[in-house]
Structures are given as C-alpha cells and as structure tokens.
Amino acid sequence: NIGFTENTFWQILKKIRPSLYEALYIKHKKDEESFALIVSAFENQTLISGIIKSRTNGGMIVDVLDIEAFLPGSQIDIKHIINYDIYIEQKMQFKVIQINPELKNVVISHRIISEADINIKRKKIIDQLEKGQILEGVVKNITSFGVFIDLGGIDGLIHITDLTWSRINHANEILELDQKIKVVILDFDYEKTRIQLGLKQLYPDPWEDIDKKIKVLDNVPGKVLSIVDYGAIIEISEGLDGLVHINDLSWTRKIKNTSHFLKVGAILNFVILDIDKRTRKLQLGYKQQIEDPWDKLDFEKGSIHWGMVEDFVSKGAIVVFNNDVTAFIPSRHLRKLNGYKLKKGEYANFIVIEFDKNRKDIMVSHTNTFAKQLNSSSNSGKITTNIKYVADSDDGEDYSIEKDILPLESTFNNYNVGDITTGIVFEIADYGAYIKMPDGIESLIRVYEMSWNSQLCYAQDFMEIGDLVEVIITSINKDTKEIFSSIRQLKQDPWININSTYPTGSIHTGIVKKLTNFGIIVSLTKDIDGVIDTSIYKDKLIKNRFDFIDLGDFVDVEILKLDITDRKLFLEVVKKKS
C-alpha cells in the first residue's frame, strides 16, 4: 500500500487543478491559523471577538476568525432572553469554554465575561454599603416572597414583610417591574454579596406612640381586609390592623362562618378590646358596641318561643327568634306531631330545654311542645300514639310505629339533682353525648361538662359510643322530662387556685396537644390547657408556623397572660425539649 497523506493530496491537486489548489489551500492554511489562535485563547483563558451570524437549535452560530463556533442560549447573557434575533450581527467578546481539535468544534460563552464584570462591580458597591444607607434602585423581579431590586450592578432583596407596614398578600399589590424606588440597607453579607433591603422602614412605624392614637374601649372605624377561619382582619388606619374574633361579632348569634356576617371591603365601627405592643397585636370587637342583651333575655327553661329553623348543622339545626337570638335544636327534637321533621325556613313553637346565661347557650325542642300535652292526656307512663314517622331514606316512605314519647313517671322520679350514677354512651354529637342510665332513662352531657378543660374540643375527643361513664346529675326538667349530667363536677374546679398555680411570668413544661389556625394548644395538666399564638413568631421568618413544633412535643412555656373570665392561658415558647 502506498501511504496517502494530506501533503500528498495537496501535491496532486496542485498538478492537476492549479486554480482550485490555490483557492482551497489558502483557505485551509487560514483556517489552521485561526483554529490555532482559538486553541491558544482556550488554553490561556484570553478573550476573542466574534460576530453572531444566525440562530440554531439550542443557541447561536458565531463567526470567530472565520471559524463557526457554537454559543449556547444559556451562555449569551445573565438576564433571561426572550428574543434571540436581536443579537444577530452583533459583535461581542467571548471566552472559549470547550474545544475539540479533531472535529474542530468550538463552544464559547459571553455570560462568563458579564458575570466577571458584575462581580467586580458588586465588590466595589458592597465596599461602600452601610446599614441604614438609603439608595435608589429599580424593581427587577417580583416574587411571592419579595422583590429583587437592581442597585446598579448588584441586586438586593426586599422581603415581603419589609415592603409595607400594611398587610398585603403579594408584592405586586404595591410595586411593578422597572419601577424606580428608594430603599434602605437593612443588612448585607460581604462574602456572599447578599443585600437585605427595606421599604417600609423609610416611613414611620404606625405602632410608635400607639398609646396616643388609640386606647382600649375606643370606638374606631375599620375596613375589612380579609376573612379568616376564626374571624376577620380589620384595618383601622394605614399599617395598623387587628383581629376581630368570630366570637366577638354578635352577642346572640352563633356565627359559624365569618363571611356570612362580614364582607371584604366593608367599613364598619369596632371597639378596641386589647392592645399588645410587644406582639404588635390589636384585638377588636364588634358586638361590644352594644350592651350584652343576655342579661335581659327571657329564655328560662320551659318557656315557649316562636322561631324559625335557620340552617341545619351537624346533629341538629339552628333556630333564630325575632330578637336575633339563636338556639341549637338536636335532630331528635325537630320531629313534628305528624312525624315529619321541621324544614329550613319553617316557623314553629320551641320550648327551652336548656338555658346557660354564662356560656350564652340555648337548647330548644319542638317535639317537647306537644309531647308534654300527649303525656298529660294519658293515664299511663307510656303513651302509644298513631304518629307517622317519615323514614330518613331518599324514598320518603311513611310508616307508623308505637313510640315512647316520655319515660315512665315513676322511673323518672327516681333521680335527683346531685345523684351520682353511671351510664352507657349511645349517641354522640358535637355539642355533647347522650347516655342511658339505669332503668333506661336518658341524660345529656354537654361538651363543657365533660372536662374542666373542654375548650376547642368536641364530645368525640372525650368518649366513644359504648363507653361506660360516671356522672353527677346537675339539672332535671320535670315538665320536659330532660335530665342533664356532668363528669367534670365530680372533682374540684382546677381554676379556683389558678392565680397561685400559674402566675404571670412563671415557667412550666407542657405537651403539644393540638395545632390550630390561630395557634398551638399545650396541655400543662390533664385539666389545664394554654394557647401559643404563633403569629408572634412571624419576625423569625418561619416559613410554616408548625415547622418548629409538632404534636406530642414537650415544650417549656412562659405564662404571658391569664384570663380567668374566659378560662384562657396565653403562653410563649421558652424552649423545645429534645
């Protein structure tokens, strides 16, 4: 075999095609020289110039010394590029980042040069920064957590909590892209070139001199900013807002959903209930603008009132009376004389079977308004009637049954207030549980009578169907044959000596019992709970209010405030136990 080298190729071409040889050989030698310069630039990390010629898949084709080089889209510039065509025919400087001598492939970058220039500018700018310094910048990017500001070669971040003293959901509510603003330097990291900026710090803190602006019991106008599960956020002035709890909306109505009572944007008057400068919290009330009507309500047990079934809830319904008072009626007490249940919007007479002025609770019955009449018309304890009871099935089929309307008189009289007995739980509702005592007599245990520590609890938290419980009879209504009993009153109220046991400022260990929308419930003992308001930790930039604590954790807490009237302990975490 005769070796055929590159040099041989050129010699043959020169003899047979002199003109073609001249053209090709000159270009070949020029390309060789150009590629050698590119290799040298790669090895020495020097810059080379080139002209962007066209777009290609994933980037651009650049003419560098008559050699085609590839410029990836990600290596064109630091900023995000929308229109690549604007770079065509632009002359720019590049750095060679990859090369293949055999295939003559060249990959270049302009971004590296831009980043190096910016890093120099960043160092120069950050050398001149001071905390508290006011600078002018341009809004570069808006995110859910804050705004990035271009300070002229270096970016700084304004966290959403540092944008305004007012409450906002997103930064785009007050700023827009390319907007020029003044900012203040809050902090910076020289090594990482991170700058923390503030905007609200340029304006007076609305909590300064708060005592001169508002006082407890002041009546102030406010705008409903947002509705939350447990109330509403009310703005009483720019940057100054507070919470009106759902329980402080009405004296008489049991409001389950705040949006049924308040609308976002509405301007109403509210009463200042509490000002906590340490946690920067305002507690507002709406119902406190008028006197508590419960002191004058005439809803004694056994009294009959005309009302309307307003809505159905779990295990019963809400009845509203003409003075805007609402009461709860259990499902079993909705039955009419014809066996059908009262419907939503239907008016009827209701007899009061429980009235608790302190807890502002009323329980009524429609069934008992005619049950008493039926009972008195019979000579025996058992009343057999031809009442039709409608099945709860979808077909609504009617059927007749014999029904014991009320218990035997002689059996009912065996029980007295103060008697201690036992019963088996046979029905549970959110408001309480029904038990069958000896002789088959039924009794209701309200949730708040199940434990001295029943706030924020349901009956299901204390017992299950089939449980055997010991109770003390607390109330007997001989007219309606209703018996009410209690578990908690079998032992002393732990709140009697609460001031000496849990004085303000004392430290105690508890276990996390429940996580709610408004805070963390901590059990200090079986009968004493306290609440940690997690909103006071917002300045610690906790992304999730429960990131730092979980169910079952043991925590040391400090007693911040003691509310004996509402039987509430307010706590603050001292430390979490390992």
CSV table of N, CA, C and O in Angstrom, one decimal, residues 58-103:
chain,number,residue,atom,x,y,z
A,58,GLY,N,-30.9,25.3,20.1
A,58,GLY,CA,-30.2,25.5,21.4
A,58,GLY,C,-29.3,26.6,21.6
A,58,GLY,O,-28.7,26.8,22.7
A,59,GLY,N,-29.1,27.5,20.6
A,59,GLY,CA,-28.2,28.6,20.7
A,59,GLY,C,-28.0,29.4,19.5
A,59,GLY,O,-29.0,29.5,18.6
A,60,MET,N,-26.8,29.9,19.3
A,60,MET,CA,-26.4,30.8,18.1
A,60,MET,C,-25.1,30.3,17.5
A,60,MET,O,-24.3,29.6,18.1
A,61,ILE,N,-25.0,30.6,16.2
A,61,ILE,CA,-23.8,30.3,15.4
A,61,ILE,C,-23.0,31.7,15.4
A,61,ILE,O,-23.5,32.7,15.0
A,62,VAL,N,-21.7,31.6,15.8
A,62,VAL,CA,-20.9,32.8,15.9
A,62,VAL,C,-19.7,32.6,14.9
A,62,VAL,O,-19.0,31.6,14.9
A,63,ASP,N,-19.4,33.7,14.2
A,63,ASP,CA,-18.2,33.7,13.3
A,63,ASP,C,-17.0,34.2,14.1
A,63,ASP,O,-16.9,35.4,14.5
A,64,VAL,N,-16.1,33.3,14.5
A,64,VAL,CA,-14.9,33.7,15.2
A,64,VAL,C,-13.6,33.4,14.3
A,64,VAL,O,-13.3,32.2,14.1
A,65,LEU,N,-13.0,34.4,13.8
A,65,LEU,CA,-11.9,34.3,12.9
A,65,LEU,C,-12.2,33.4,11.7
A,65,LEU,O,-11.4,32.5,11.3
A,66,ASP,N,-13.4,33.5,11.2
A,66,ASP,CA,-13.9,32.7,10.0
A,66,ASP,C,-14.1,31.2,10.4
A,66,ASP,O,-14.3,30.4,9.6
A,67,ILE,N,-14.1,30.9,11.7
A,67,ILE,CA,-14.5,29.6,12.2
A,67,ILE,C,-15.8,29.7,12.9
A,67,ILE,O,-16.1,30.6,13.6
A,68,GLU,N,-16.7,28.7,12.5
A,68,GLU,CA,-18.0,28.7,13.1
A,68,GLU,C,-17.9,28.1,14.6
A,68,GLU,O,-17.5,27.0,14.8
A,69,ALA,N,-18.4,28.9,15.5
A,69,ALA,CA,-18.4,28.5,16.9
A,69,ALA,C,-19.8,28.4,17.4
A,69,ALA,O,-20.7,29.2,16.9
A,70,PHE,N,-20.1,27.6,18.4
A,70,PHE,CA,-21.4,27.4,19.0
A,70,PHE,C,-21.6,28.2,20.3
A,70,PHE,O,-20.7,28.0,21.2
A,71,LEU,N,-22.6,29.1,20.4
A,71,LEU,CA,-22.9,29.8,21.6
A,71,LEU,C,-24.2,29.3,22.1
A,71,LEU,O,-25.3,29.7,21.6
A,72,PRO,N,-24.2,28.5,23.2
A,72,PRO,CA,-25.4,28.1,23.8
A,72,PRO,C,-26.3,29.2,24.3
A,72,PRO,O,-25.8,30.3,24.7
A,73,GLY,N,-27.6,29.0,24.3
A,73,GLY,CA,-28.5,30.1,24.7
A,73,GLY,C,-28.3,30.5,26.1
A,73,GLY,O,-28.5,31.7,26.4
A,74,SER,N,-27.9,29.6,27.0
A,74,SER,CA,-27.7,29.9,28.4
A,74,SER,C,-26.5,30.7,28.6
A,74,SER,O,-26.2,31.2,29.7
A,75,GLN,N,-25.6,30.8,27.6
A,75,GLN,CA,-24.3,31.4,27.7
A,75,GLN,C,-24.2,32.8,27.0
A,75,GLN,O,-23.2,33.4,26.9
A,76,ILE,N,-25.4,33.3,26.6
A,76,ILE,CA,-25.4,34.6,25.9
A,76,ILE,C,-25.3,35.7,26.9
A,76,ILE,O,-24.5,36.6,26.7
A,77,ASP,N,-26.2,35.7,27.9
A,77,ASP,CA,-26.2,36.8,28.9
A,77,ASP,C,-26.7,36.3,30.2
A,77,ASP,O,-27.2,35.2,30.3
A,78,ILE,N,-26.5,37.1,31.3
A,78,ILE,CA,-27.0,36.8,32.6
A,78,ILE,C,-28.5,36.8,32.7
A,78,ILE,O,-29.2,36.0,33.2
A,79,LYS,N,-29.1,37.8,32.1
A,79,LYS,CA,-30.5,38.0,32.1
A,79,LYS,C,-31.3,37.0,31.2
A,79,LYS,O,-30.7,36.5,30.3
A,80,HIS,N,-32.5,36.8,31.5
A,80,HIS,CA,-33.4,35.9,30.7
A,80,HIS,C,-33.6,36.6,29.4
A,80,HIS,O,-34.0,37.7,29.3
A,81,ILE,N,-33.4,35.8,28.3
A,81,ILE,CA,-33.6,36.3,26.9
A,81,ILE,C,-34.9,35.8,26.3
A,81,ILE,O,-35.2,34.6,26.4
A,82,ILE,N,-35.7,36.7,25.8
A,82,ILE,CA,-36.9,36.4,25.2
A,82,ILE,C,-36.8,36.3,23.7
A,82,ILE,O,-37.2,35.4,23.0
A,83,ASN,N,-36.1,37.4,23.1
A,83,ASN,CA,-35.9,37.5,21.6
A,83,ASN,C,-34.4,37.3,21.3
A,83,ASN,O,-33.6,38.2,21.5
A,84,TYR,N,-34.1,36.2,20.7
A,84,TYR,CA,-32.7,35.9,20.4
A,84,TYR,C,-32.3,36.6,19.1
A,84,TYR,O,-31.1,36.9,18.9
A,85,ASP,N,-33.2,37.0,18.3
A,85,ASP,CA,-32.9,37.6,17.0
A,85,ASP,C,-32.2,39.0,17.1
A,85,ASP,O,-31.5,39.4,16.2
A,86,ILE,N,-32.4,39.6,18.2
A,86,ILE,CA,-31.8,41.0,18.4
A,86,ILE,C,-30.3,40.9,18.5
A,86,ILE,O,-29.6,41.9,18.3
A,87,TYR,N,-29.7,39.7,18.7
A,87,TYR,CA,-28.3,39.5,18.9
A,87,TYR,C,-27.6,39.3,17.5
A,87,TYR,O,-26.4,39.3,17.4
A,88,ILE,N,-28.4,38.9,16.5
A,88,ILE,CA,-27.8,38.6,15.2
A,88,ILE,C,-27.0,39.8,14.6
A,88,ILE,O,-27.5,41.0,14.6
A,89,GLU,N,-25.8,39.6,14.1
A,89,GLU,CA,-24.9,40.6,13.5
A,89,GLU,C,-24.3,41.5,14.6
A,89,GLU,O,-23.6,42.5,14.2
A,90,GLN,N,-24.5,41.1,15.8
A,90,GLN,CA,-23.8,41.9,16.9
A,90,GLN,C,-22.4,41.3,17.1
A,90,GLN,O,-22.2,40.1,17.1
A,91,LYS,N,-21.4,42.3,17.2
A,91,LYS,CA,-20.0,41.9,17.5
A,91,LYS,C,-19.8,41.9,19.0
A,91,LYS,O,-20.1,42.9,19.7
A,92,MET,N,-19.4,40.8,19.6
A,92,MET,CA,-19.2,40.7,21.0
A,92,MET,C,-17.9,40.0,21.4
A,92,MET,O,-17.3,39.3,20.5
A,93,GLN,N,-17.5,40.1,22.6
A,93,GLN,CA,-16.4,39.3,23.1
A,93,GLN,C,-16.8,38.0,23.7
A,93,GLN,O,-17.9,38.0,24.4
A,94,PHE,N,-16.0,37.0,23.6
A,94,PHE,CA,-16.3,35.7,24.1
A,94,PHE,C,-15.1,35.0,24.8
A,94,PHE,O,-14.0,35.4,24.6
A,95,LYS,N,-15.4,34.0,25.6
A,95,LYS,CA,-14.4,33.1,26.1
A,95,LYS,C,-14.7,31.7,25.7
A,95,LYS,O,-15.8,31.3,25.7
A,96,VAL,N,-13.6,31.0,25.2
A,96,VAL,CA,-13.8,29.6,24.8
A,96,VAL,C,-13.9,28.7,26.0
A,96,VAL,O,-13.0,28.8,26.9
A,97,ILE,N,-15.0,28.0,26.1
A,97,ILE,CA,-15.2,27.1,27.3
A,97,ILE,C,-15.1,25.6,26.9
A,97,ILE,O,-15.0,24.8,27.8
A,98,GLN,N,-15.1,25.3,25.6
A,98,GLN,CA,-14.9,23.9,25.2
A,98,GLN,C,-14.4,23.8,23.8
A,98,GLN,O,-14.8,24.6,23.0
A,99,ILE,N,-13.5,22.8,23.5
A,99,ILE,CA,-12.9,22.7,22.2
A,99,ILE,C,-12.6,21.3,21.9
A,99,ILE,O,-12.2,20.5,22.8
A,100,ASN,N,-12.8,20.9,20.7
A,100,ASN,CA,-12.5,19.5,20.2
A,100,ASN,C,-11.6,19.7,18.9
A,100,ASN,O,-12.1,19.9,17.8
A,101,PRO,N,-10.2,19.5,19.1
A,101,PRO,CA,-9.3,19.8,18.0
A,101,PRO,C,-9.5,18.8,16.8
A,101,PRO,O,-9.4,19.3,15.6
A,102,GLU,N,-9.9,17.6,17.0
A,102,GLU,CA,-10.1,16.6,15.9
A,102,GLU,C,-11.3,17.0,15.1
A,102,GLU,O,-11.2,17.0,13.8
A,103,LEU,N,-12.4,17.3,15.7
A,103,LEU,CA,-13.7,17.7,15.0
A,103,LEU,C,-13.8,19.2,14.7
A,103,LEU,O,-14.7,19.6,14.0
